[in-house]
Coordinates of C-alpha atoms in Angstrom, one line a residue:
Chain A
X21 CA 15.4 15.9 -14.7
X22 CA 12.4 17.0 -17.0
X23 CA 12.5 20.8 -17.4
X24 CA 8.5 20.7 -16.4
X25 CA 9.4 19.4 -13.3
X26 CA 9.7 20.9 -9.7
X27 CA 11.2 19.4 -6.7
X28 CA 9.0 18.9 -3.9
X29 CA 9.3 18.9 0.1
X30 CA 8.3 15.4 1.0
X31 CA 5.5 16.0 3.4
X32 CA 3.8 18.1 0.7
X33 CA 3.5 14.5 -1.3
X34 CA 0.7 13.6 1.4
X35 CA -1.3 16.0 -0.8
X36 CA -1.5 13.9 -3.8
X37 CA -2.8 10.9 -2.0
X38 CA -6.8 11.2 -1.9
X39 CA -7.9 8.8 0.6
X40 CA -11.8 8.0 2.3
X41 CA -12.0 9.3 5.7
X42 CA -13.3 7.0 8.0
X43 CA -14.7 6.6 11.7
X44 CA -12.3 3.6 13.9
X45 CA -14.6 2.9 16.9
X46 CA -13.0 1.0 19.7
X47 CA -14.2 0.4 23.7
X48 CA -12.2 2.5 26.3
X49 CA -11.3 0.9 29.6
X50 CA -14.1 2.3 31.0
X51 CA -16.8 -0.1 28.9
X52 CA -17.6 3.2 26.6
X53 CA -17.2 3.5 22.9
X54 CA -14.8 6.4 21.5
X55 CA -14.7 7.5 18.1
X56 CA -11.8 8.6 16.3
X57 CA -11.3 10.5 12.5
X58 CA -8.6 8.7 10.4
X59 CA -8.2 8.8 6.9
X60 CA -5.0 6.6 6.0
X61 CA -7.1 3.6 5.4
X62 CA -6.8 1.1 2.9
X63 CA -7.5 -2.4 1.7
X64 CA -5.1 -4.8 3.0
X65 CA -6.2 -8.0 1.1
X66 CA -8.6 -9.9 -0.7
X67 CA -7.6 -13.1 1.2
X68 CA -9.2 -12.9 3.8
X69 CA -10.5 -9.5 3.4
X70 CA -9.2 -7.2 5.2
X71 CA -8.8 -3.4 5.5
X72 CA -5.8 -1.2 7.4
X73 CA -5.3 1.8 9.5
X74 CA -2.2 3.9 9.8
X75 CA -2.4 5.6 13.3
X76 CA -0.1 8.0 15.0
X77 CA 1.3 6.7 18.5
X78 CA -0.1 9.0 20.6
X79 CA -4.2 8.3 19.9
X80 CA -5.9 6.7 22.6
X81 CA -7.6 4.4 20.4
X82 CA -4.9 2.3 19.7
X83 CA -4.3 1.4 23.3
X84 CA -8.1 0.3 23.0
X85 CA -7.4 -1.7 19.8
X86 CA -4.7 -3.5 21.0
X87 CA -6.8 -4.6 24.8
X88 CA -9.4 -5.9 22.5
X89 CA -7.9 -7.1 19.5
X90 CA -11.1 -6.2 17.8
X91 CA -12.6 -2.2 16.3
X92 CA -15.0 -0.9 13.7
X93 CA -14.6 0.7 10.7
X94 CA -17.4 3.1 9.4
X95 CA -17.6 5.3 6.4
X96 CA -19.4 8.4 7.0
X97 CA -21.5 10.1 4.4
X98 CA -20.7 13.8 3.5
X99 CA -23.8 15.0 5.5
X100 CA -21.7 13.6 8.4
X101 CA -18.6 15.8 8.5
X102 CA -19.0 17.9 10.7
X103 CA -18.9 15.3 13.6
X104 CA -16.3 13.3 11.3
X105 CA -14.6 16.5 11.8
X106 CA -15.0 16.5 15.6
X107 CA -13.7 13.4 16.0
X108 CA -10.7 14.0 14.3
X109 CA -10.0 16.9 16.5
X110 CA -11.0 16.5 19.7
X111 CA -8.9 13.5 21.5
X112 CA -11.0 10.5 23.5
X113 CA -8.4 11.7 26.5
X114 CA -10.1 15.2 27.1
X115 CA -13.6 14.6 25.4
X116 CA -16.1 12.0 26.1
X117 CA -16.9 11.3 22.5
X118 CA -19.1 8.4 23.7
X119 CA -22.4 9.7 22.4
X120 CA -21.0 11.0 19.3
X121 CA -22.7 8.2 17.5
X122 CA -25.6 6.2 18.3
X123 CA -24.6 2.8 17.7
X124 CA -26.2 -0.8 17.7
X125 CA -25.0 -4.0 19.0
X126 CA -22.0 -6.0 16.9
X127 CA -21.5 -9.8 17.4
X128 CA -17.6 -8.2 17.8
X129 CA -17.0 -7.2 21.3
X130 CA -15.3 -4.5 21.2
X131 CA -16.4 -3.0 17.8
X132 CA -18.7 -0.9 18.4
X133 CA -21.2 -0.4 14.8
X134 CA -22.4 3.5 14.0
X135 CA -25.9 3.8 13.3
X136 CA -25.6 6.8 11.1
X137 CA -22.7 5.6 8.5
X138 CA -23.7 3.8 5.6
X139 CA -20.9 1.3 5.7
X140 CA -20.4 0.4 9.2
X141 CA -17.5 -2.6 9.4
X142 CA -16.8 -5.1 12.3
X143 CA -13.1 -6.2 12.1
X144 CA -10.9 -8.0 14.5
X145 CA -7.3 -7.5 14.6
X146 CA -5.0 -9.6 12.5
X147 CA -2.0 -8.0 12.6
X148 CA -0.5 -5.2 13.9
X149 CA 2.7 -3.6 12.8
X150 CA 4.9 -0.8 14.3
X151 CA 6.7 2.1 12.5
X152 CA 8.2 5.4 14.4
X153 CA 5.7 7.4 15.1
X154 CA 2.7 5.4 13.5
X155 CA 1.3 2.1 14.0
X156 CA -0.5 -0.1 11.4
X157 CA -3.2 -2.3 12.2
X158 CA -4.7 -4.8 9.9
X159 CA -8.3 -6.2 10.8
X160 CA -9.9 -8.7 9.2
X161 CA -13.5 -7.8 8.5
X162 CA -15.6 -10.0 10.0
X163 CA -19.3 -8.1 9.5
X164 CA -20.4 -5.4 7.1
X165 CA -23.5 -3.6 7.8
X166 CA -24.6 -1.1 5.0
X167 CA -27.4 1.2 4.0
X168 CA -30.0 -0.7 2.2
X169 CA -30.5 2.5 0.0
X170 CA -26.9 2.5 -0.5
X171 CA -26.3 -0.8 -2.0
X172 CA -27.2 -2.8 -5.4
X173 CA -27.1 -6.5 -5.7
X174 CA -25.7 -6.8 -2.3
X175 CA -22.3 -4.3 -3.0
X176 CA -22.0 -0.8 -1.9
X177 CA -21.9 1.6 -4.8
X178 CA -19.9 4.5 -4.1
X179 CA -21.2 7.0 -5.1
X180 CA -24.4 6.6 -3.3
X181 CA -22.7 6.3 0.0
X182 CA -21.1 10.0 -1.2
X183 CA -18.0 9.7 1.1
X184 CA -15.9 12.6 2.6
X185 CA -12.4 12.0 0.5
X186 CA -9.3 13.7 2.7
X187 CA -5.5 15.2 1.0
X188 CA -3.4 17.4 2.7
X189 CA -3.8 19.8 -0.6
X190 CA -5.4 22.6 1.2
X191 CA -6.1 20.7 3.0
X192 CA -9.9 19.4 2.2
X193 CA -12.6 17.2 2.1
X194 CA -13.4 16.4 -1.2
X195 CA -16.4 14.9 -3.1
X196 CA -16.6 11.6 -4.9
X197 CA -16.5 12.8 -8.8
X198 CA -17.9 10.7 -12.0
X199 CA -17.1 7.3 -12.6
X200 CA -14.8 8.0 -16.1
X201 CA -13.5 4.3 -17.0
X202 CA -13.8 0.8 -16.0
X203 CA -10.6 -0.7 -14.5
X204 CA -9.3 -3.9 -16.1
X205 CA -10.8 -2.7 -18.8
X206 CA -10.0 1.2 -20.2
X207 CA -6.4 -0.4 -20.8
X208 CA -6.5 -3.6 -22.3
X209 CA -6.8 -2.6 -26.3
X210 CA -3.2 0.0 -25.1
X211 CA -0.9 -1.3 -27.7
X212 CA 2.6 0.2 -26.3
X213 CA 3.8 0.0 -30.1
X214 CA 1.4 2.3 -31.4
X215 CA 0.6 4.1 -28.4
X216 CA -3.2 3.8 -29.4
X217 CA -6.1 1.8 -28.5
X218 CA -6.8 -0.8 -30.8
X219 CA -9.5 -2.9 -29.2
X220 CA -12.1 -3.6 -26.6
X221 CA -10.2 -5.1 -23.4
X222 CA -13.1 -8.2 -22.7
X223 CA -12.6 -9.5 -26.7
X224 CA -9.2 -11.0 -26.2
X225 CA -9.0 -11.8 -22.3
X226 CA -9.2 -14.9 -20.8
X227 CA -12.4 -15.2 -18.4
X228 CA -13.0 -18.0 -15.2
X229 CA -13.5 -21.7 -16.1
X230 CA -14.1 -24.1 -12.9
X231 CA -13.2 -27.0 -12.4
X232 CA -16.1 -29.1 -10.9
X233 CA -13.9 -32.4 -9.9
X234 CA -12.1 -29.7 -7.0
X235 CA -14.9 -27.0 -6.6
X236 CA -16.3 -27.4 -3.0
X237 CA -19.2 -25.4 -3.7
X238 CA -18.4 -22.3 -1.3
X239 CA -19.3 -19.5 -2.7
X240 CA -15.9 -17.6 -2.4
X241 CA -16.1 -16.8 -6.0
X242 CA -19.0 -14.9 -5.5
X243 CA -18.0 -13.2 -2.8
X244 CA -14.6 -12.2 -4.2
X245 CA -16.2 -11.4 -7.7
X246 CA -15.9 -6.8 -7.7
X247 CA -18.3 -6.6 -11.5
X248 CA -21.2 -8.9 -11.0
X249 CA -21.5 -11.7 -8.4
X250 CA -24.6 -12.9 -10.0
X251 CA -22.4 -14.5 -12.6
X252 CA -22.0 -17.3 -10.2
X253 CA -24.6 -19.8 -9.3
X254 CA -24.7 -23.1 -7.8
X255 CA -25.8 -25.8 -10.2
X256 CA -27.5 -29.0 -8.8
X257 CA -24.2 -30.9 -7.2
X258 CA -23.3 -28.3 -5.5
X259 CA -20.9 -26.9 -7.6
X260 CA -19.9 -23.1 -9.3
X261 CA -21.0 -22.1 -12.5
X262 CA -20.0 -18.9 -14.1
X263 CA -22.5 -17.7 -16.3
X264 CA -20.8 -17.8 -19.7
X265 CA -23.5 -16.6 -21.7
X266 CA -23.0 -13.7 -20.0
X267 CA -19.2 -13.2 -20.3
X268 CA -19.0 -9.6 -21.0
X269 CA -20.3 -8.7 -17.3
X270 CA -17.0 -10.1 -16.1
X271 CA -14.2 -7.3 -16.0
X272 CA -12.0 -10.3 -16.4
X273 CA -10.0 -9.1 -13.3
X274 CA -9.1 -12.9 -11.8
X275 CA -10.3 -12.0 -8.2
X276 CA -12.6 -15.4 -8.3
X277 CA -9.0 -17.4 -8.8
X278 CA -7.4 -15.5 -5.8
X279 CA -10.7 -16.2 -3.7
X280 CA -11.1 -20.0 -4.4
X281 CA -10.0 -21.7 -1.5
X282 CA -9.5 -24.7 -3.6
X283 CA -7.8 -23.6 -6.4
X284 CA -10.8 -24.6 -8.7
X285 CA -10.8 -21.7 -11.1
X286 CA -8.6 -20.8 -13.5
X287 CA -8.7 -17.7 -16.3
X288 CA -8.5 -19.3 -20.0
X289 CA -10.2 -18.3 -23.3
Chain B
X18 CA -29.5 -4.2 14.4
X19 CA -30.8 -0.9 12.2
X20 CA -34.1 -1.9 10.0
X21 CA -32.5 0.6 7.2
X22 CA -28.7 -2.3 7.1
X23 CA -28.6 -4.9 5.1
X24 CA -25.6 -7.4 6.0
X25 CA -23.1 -7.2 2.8
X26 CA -20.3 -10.1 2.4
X27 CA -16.8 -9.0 3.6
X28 CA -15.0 -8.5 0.0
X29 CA -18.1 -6.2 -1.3
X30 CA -17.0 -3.5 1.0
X31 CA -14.0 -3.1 -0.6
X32 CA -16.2 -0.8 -2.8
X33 CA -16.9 1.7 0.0
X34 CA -12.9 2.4 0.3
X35 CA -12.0 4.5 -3.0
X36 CA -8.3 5.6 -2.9
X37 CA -5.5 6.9 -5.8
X38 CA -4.3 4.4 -7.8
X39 CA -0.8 4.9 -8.7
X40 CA 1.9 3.2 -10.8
X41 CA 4.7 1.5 -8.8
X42 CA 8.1 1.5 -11.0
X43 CA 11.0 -1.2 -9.9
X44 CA 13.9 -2.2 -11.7
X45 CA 14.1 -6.1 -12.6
X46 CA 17.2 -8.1 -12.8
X47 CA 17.4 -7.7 -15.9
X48 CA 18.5 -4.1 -15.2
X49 CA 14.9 -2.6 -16.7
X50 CA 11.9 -0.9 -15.1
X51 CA 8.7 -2.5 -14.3
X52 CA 5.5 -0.7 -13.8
X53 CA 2.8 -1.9 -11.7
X54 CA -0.5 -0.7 -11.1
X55 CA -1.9 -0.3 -7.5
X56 CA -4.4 1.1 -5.9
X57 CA -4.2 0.6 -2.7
X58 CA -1.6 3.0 -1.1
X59 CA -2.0 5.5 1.5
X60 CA 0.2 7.2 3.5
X61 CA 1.8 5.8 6.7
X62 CA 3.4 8.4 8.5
X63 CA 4.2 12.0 8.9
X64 CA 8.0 11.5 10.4
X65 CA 9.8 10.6 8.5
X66 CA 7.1 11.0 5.5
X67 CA 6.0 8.2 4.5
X68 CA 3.8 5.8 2.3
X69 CA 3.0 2.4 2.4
X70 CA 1.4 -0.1 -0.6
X71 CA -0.2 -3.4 -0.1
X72 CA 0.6 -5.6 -2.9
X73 CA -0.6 -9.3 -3.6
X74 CA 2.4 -11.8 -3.2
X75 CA 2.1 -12.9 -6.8
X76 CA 3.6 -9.7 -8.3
X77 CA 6.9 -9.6 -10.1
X78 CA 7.4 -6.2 -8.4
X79 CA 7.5 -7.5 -4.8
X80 CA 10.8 -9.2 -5.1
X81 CA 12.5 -6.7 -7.1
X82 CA 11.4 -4.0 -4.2
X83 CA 13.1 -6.6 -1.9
X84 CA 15.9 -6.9 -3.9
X85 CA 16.9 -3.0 -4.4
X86 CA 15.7 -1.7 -1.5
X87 CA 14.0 1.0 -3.5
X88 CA 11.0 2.0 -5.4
X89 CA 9.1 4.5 -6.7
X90 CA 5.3 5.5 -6.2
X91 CA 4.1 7.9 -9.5
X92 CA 0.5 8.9 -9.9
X93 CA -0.8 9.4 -13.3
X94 CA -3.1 12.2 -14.0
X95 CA -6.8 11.2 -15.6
X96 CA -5.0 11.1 -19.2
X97 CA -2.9 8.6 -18.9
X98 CA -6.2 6.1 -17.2
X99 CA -5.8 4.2 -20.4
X100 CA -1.5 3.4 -19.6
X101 CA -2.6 2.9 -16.0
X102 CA -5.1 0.0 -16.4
X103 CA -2.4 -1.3 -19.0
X104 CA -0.1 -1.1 -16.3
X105 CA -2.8 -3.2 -13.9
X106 CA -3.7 -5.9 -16.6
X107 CA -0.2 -7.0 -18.4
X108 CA 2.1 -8.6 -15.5
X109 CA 6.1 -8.0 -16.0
X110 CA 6.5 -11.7 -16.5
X111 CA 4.7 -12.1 -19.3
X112 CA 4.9 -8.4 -21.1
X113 CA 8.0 -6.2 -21.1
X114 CA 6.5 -2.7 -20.2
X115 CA 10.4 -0.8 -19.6
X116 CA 9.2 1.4 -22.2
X117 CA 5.3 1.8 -21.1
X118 CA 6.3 5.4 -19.5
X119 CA 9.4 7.3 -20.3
X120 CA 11.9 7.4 -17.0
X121 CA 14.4 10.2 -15.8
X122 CA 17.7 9.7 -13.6
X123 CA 16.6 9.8 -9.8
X124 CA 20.0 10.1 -7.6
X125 CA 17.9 6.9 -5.8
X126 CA 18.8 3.2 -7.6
X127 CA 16.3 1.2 -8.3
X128 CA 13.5 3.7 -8.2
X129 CA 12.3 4.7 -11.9
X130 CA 11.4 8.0 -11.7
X131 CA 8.1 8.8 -14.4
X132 CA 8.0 11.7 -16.7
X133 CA 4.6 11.4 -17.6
X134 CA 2.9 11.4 -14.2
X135 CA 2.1 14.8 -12.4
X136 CA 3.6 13.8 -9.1
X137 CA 6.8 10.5 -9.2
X138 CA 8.3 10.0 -6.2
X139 CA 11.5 8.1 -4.8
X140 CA 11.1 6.1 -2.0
X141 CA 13.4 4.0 -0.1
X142 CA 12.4 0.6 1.4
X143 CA 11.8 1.2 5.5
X144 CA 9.6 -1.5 6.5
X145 CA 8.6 -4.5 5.0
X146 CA 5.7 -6.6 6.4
X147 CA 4.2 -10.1 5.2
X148 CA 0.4 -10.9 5.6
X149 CA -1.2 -13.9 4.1
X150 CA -1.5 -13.2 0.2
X151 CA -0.4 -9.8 0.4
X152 CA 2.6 -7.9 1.7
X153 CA 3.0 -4.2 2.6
X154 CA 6.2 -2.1 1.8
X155 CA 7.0 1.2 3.6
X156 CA 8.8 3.5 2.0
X157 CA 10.5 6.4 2.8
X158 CA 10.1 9.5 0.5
X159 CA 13.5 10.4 -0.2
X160 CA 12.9 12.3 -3.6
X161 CA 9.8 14.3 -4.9
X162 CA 9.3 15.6 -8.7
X163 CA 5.6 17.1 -9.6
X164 CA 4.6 19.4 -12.5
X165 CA 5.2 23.2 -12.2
X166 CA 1.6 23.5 -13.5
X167 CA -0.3 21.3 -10.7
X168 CA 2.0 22.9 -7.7
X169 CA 1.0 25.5 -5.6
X170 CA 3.3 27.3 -3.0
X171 CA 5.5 24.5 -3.5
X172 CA 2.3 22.0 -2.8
X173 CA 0.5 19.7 -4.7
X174 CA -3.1 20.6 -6.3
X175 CA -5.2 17.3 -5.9
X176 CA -7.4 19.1 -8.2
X177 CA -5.3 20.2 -11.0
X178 CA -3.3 17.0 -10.3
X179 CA -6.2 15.2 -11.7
X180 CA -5.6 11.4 -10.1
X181 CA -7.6 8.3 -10.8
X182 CA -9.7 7.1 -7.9
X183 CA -10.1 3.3 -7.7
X184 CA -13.0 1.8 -6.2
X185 CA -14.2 -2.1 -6.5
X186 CA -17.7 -0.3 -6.6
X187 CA -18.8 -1.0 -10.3
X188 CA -15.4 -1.5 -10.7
X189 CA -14.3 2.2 -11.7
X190 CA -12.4 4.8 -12.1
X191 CA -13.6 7.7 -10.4
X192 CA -12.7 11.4 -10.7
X193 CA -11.9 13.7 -7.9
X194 CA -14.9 15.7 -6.8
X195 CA -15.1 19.8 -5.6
X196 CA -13.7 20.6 -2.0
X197 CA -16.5 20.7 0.1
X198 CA -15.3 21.5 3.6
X199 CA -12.0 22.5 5.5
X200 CA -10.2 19.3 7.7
X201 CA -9.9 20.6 11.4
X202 CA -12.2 23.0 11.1
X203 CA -15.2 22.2 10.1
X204 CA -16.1 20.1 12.8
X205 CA -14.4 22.6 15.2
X206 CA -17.7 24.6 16.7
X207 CA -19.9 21.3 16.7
X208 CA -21.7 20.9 19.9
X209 CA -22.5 16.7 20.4
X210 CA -25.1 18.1 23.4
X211 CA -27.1 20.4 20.6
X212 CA -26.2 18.9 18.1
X213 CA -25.6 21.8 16.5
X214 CA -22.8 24.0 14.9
X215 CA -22.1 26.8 17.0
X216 CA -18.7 28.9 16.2
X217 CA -15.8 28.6 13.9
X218 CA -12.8 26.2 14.6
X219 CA -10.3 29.0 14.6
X220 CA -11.3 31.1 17.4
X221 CA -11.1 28.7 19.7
X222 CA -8.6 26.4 19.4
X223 CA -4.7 27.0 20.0
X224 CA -1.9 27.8 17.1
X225 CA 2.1 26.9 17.1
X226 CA 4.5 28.7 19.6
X227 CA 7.8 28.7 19.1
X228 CA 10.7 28.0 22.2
X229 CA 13.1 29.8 20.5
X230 CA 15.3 28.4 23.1
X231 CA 15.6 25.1 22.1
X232 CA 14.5 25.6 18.4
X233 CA 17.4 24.3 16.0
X234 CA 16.4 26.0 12.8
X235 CA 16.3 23.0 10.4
X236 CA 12.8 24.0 9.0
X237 CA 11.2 21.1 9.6
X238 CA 7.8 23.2 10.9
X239 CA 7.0 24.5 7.2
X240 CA 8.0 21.0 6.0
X241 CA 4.8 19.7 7.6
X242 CA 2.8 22.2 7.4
X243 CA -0.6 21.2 5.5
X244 CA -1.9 24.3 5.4
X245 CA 0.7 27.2 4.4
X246 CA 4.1 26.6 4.7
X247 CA 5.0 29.9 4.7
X248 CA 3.4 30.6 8.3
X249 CA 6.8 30.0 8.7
X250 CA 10.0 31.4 8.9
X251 CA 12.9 32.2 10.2
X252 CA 14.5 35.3 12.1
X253 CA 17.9 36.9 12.4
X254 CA 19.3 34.4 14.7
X255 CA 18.1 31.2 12.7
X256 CA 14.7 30.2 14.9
X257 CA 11.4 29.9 13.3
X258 CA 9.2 32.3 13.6
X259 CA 4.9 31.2 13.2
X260 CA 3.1 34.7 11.5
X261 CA 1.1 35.1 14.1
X262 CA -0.8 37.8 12.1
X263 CA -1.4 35.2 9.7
X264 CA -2.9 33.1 12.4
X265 CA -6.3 32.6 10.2
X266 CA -4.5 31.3 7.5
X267 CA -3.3 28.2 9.9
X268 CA -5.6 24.9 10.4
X269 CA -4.2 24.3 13.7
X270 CA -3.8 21.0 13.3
X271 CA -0.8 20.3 15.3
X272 CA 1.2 18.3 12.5
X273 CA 4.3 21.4 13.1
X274 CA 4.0 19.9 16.2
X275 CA 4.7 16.5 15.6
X276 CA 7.4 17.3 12.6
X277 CA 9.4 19.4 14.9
X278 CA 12.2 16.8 16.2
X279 CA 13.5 19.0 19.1
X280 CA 9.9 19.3 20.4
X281 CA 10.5 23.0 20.2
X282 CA 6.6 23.5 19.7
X283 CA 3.2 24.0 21.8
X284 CA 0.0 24.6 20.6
X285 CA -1.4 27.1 23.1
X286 CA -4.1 30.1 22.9

């Protein structure tokens, strides 16, 4: 083992892992709408997008979840933790947390949207998956609603929406920092020979080509696109045009092939 | 709906959900390690402790989990971003990358333990479930290494561990922010009928009491404690004892509670 190293009580682990804490709404038996802290959630998948929650047994919400097959994911701002807090402490069993929130009517049933998040997420569940004492379940996001003063070019920017990040270290909420380097990116000069950078990542990657004879003209590459969805326009028949004049906008990341239905876009030089 | 939402396309709020990216290590059949880059991990449960990573059916990785049963999760500090993204870009099929991060011997096979990351960890594979595109692996922490220098009572410093927060938002890297508030506590005096904050957490709420009568000593209360594992310890006759002078020092969030596997503790007054 590395002399540098320590040896570390696996719980204690759970403080390394900084995750977003968010708000899972879900309707009670009793019609009303409880609101409960958790903050092991993650992305699930791209296709179709989809986000999961790791619950322990015992929360009433996942009774709720379950009778519904549908609940709402919202990402509280920092000026919210306080009643984030709340909600992670008291339980929906002892404390009508019903009017915790205001919220506004989802297309869902049985996900109810919060008012006061700036991300506020209707899903319905896909999947649902049991470990010992936790359960997993996967929703498939069916409606986003977001801050207008939060967003640019239709995507959520981060650090505007100033998010309450959880870790057991401490424990604590913690702050969103600086953006420091641009995934897909930062790495792709690494030369592992040289162990040095050599050059830029977007000179020497391949970037999306479509092919118009399969396209169907639905926009998934858009929609799946994380730098710039703007790159992607219709042209006349219908069909998707990446904007290769302005090629170094795209990260290069090959969401758009994982999107496309159709299998109409491929990454080449 | 709200007049300040705007409606935001499923995939976009992926940007919202910033979490640490970490470097899965495998062992190929080939008999040498493979490094992957993912981001989206989170923890799954506290007993046994537990993560869980969502990975998109196309990686290399996948099978070679399957096939050993084992893994590792590592999580590079902000230094090594630009090995990270290398990591994420370059897929095992096409580059070799056994030698991208120097290993050392973990007593678990198949799970490549990192020298170069703060925090490397050993898990086992305890669950294994398929979605669409993307499948999730539990695993079991079995093994935990961290730096001396980012430890801290035998816990992990998120801080001085330094990670690299992933969000689609830009795409970026972000950097872990200040602590801004205290988890089960902050939200502890807030009154939803005024709306206001109106005494601190700890007064009110209950700590850990021990039944020494059907404790079994194994120490599994300071293994979950998130706070301050040593609140605990144990007297003359092998029981756990909580410092109740310390009491202050305890979050009281009940996680003791669910760790204990002889359900020898309450949280009362």
């Amino acid at each position: 083992m590395d002399a540098n190293k320590v040896s570390v009580e696996p719980f204690q682990v759970m403080a390394s892992l900084c995750t977003t804490t968010v708000i899972v709404g879900a309707v009670l038996p009793n019609g009303k709408p409880n609101f409960m802290a958790i903050a092991w959630c993650c992305p699930a998948s791209h296709q179709p997008p989809s986000l999961l929650i790791c619950s322990a047994r015992r929360h009433l919400t996942n009774s709720a979840i379950l009778a519904n097959k549908a609940f709402s994911i919202s990402i509280p701002s920092r000026a919210l933790v306080e009643k984030l807090d709340f909600a992670g402490i008291k339980s929906g069993s002892a404390t009508d947390k019903s009017t915790l929130f205001q919220t506004f009517e989802c297309p869902l049933k049985g996900a109810p949207l919060l008012k006061e998040c700036p991300v506020t997420i209707a899903c319905s569940l896909s999947k649902h998956f049991e470990m010992e004492a936790h359960e997993i379940f996967v929703g498939k996001i069916e409606h986003v609603y977001a801050n207008s003063s939060i967003t640019t070019n239709g995507a959520v920017d981060a650090l505007k929406m100033d998010p309450c990040l959880f870790s057991f270290s401490g424990p604590s909420y913690f702050q969103l920092g600086p953006k420091f380097a641009i995934p897909w990116s930062v790495g792709g000069g690494y030369n592992p020979a040289s162990a040095t950078t050599t050059t830029s990542a977007s000179a020497a990657r391949p970037f999306p080509h479509v092919d118009t004879s399969v396209c169907v003209g639905c926009g998934a590459c858009a929609g799946s696109c994380v730098a710039n969805p703007t790159l992607w326009t219709m042209d006349a028949e219908g069909h998707a045009t990446f904007a290769v004049e302005r090629v170094n906008d795209c990260v290069r990341c090959g969401h758009c092939v994982e999107g496309c239905p159709v299998s109409a876009i491929s990454m080449k030089l």
